[in-house]
CSV table of C-alpha atoms in Angstrom, one decimal:
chain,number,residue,atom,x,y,z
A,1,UNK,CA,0.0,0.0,0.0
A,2,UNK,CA,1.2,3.6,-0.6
A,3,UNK,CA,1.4,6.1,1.8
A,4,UNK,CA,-1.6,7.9,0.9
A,5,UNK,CA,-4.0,5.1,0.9
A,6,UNK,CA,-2.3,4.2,4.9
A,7,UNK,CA,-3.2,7.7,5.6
A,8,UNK,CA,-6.8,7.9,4.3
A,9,UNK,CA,-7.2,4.7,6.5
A,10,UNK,CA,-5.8,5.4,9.5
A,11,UNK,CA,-8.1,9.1,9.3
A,12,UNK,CA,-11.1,7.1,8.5
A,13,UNK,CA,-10.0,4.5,11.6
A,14,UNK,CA,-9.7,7.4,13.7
A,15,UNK,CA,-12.9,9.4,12.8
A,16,UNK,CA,-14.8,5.9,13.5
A,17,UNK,CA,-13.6,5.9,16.7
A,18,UNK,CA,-13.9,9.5,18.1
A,19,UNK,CA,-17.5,9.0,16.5
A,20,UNK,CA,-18.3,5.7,19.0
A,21,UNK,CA,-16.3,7.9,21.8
A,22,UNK,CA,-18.5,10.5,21.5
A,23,UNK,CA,-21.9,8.5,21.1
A,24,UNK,CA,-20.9,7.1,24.1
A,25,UNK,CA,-20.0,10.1,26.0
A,26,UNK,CA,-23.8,11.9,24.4
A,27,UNK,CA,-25.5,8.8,26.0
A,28,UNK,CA,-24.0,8.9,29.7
A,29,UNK,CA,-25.0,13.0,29.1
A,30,UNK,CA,-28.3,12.2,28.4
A,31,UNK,CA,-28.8,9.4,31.1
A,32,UNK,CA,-27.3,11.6,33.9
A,33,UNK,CA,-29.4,14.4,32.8
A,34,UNK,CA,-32.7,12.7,32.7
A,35,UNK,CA,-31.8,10.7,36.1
A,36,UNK,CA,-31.8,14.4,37.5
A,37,UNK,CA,-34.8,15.2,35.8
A,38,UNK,CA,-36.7,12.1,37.5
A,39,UNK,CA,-35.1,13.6,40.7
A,40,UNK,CA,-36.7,16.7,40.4
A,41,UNK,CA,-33.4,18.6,39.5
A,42,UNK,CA,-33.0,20.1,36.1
A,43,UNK,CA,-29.5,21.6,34.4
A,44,UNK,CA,-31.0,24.8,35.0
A,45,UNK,CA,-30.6,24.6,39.4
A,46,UNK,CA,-27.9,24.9,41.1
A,47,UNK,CA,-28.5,21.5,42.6
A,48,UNK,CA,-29.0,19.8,38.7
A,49,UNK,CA,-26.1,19.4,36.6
A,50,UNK,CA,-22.5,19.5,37.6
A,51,UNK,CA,-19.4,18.9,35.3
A,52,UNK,CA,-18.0,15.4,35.4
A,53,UNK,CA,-14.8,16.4,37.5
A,54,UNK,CA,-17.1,17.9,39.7
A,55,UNK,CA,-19.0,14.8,40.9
């Protein structure tokens, strides 16, 4: 394989990836937020929503 063909894999291999990263990262976003919403919190309170490396 020539160089160019290695690159255009390796930038597809790494969109895929950041892509299921991020899907993931949406999902546990969406699941905390609506487990604070079934609380009775919302991201608008100051009790609701807190940045990861705050919990």
């Amino acid at each position: 394989m020539d160089q160019d063909t290695l690159r255009a894999m390796l930038r597809e291999a790494v969109r895929e990836v950041v892509a299921e990263v991020l899907q993931g990262l949406m999902e546990l976003d969406r699941e905390a937020f609506c487990g604070n919403k079934a609380e009775g919190k919302t991201a608008t309170t100051r009790e609701g929503w807190r940045p990861p490396s705050a919990r």
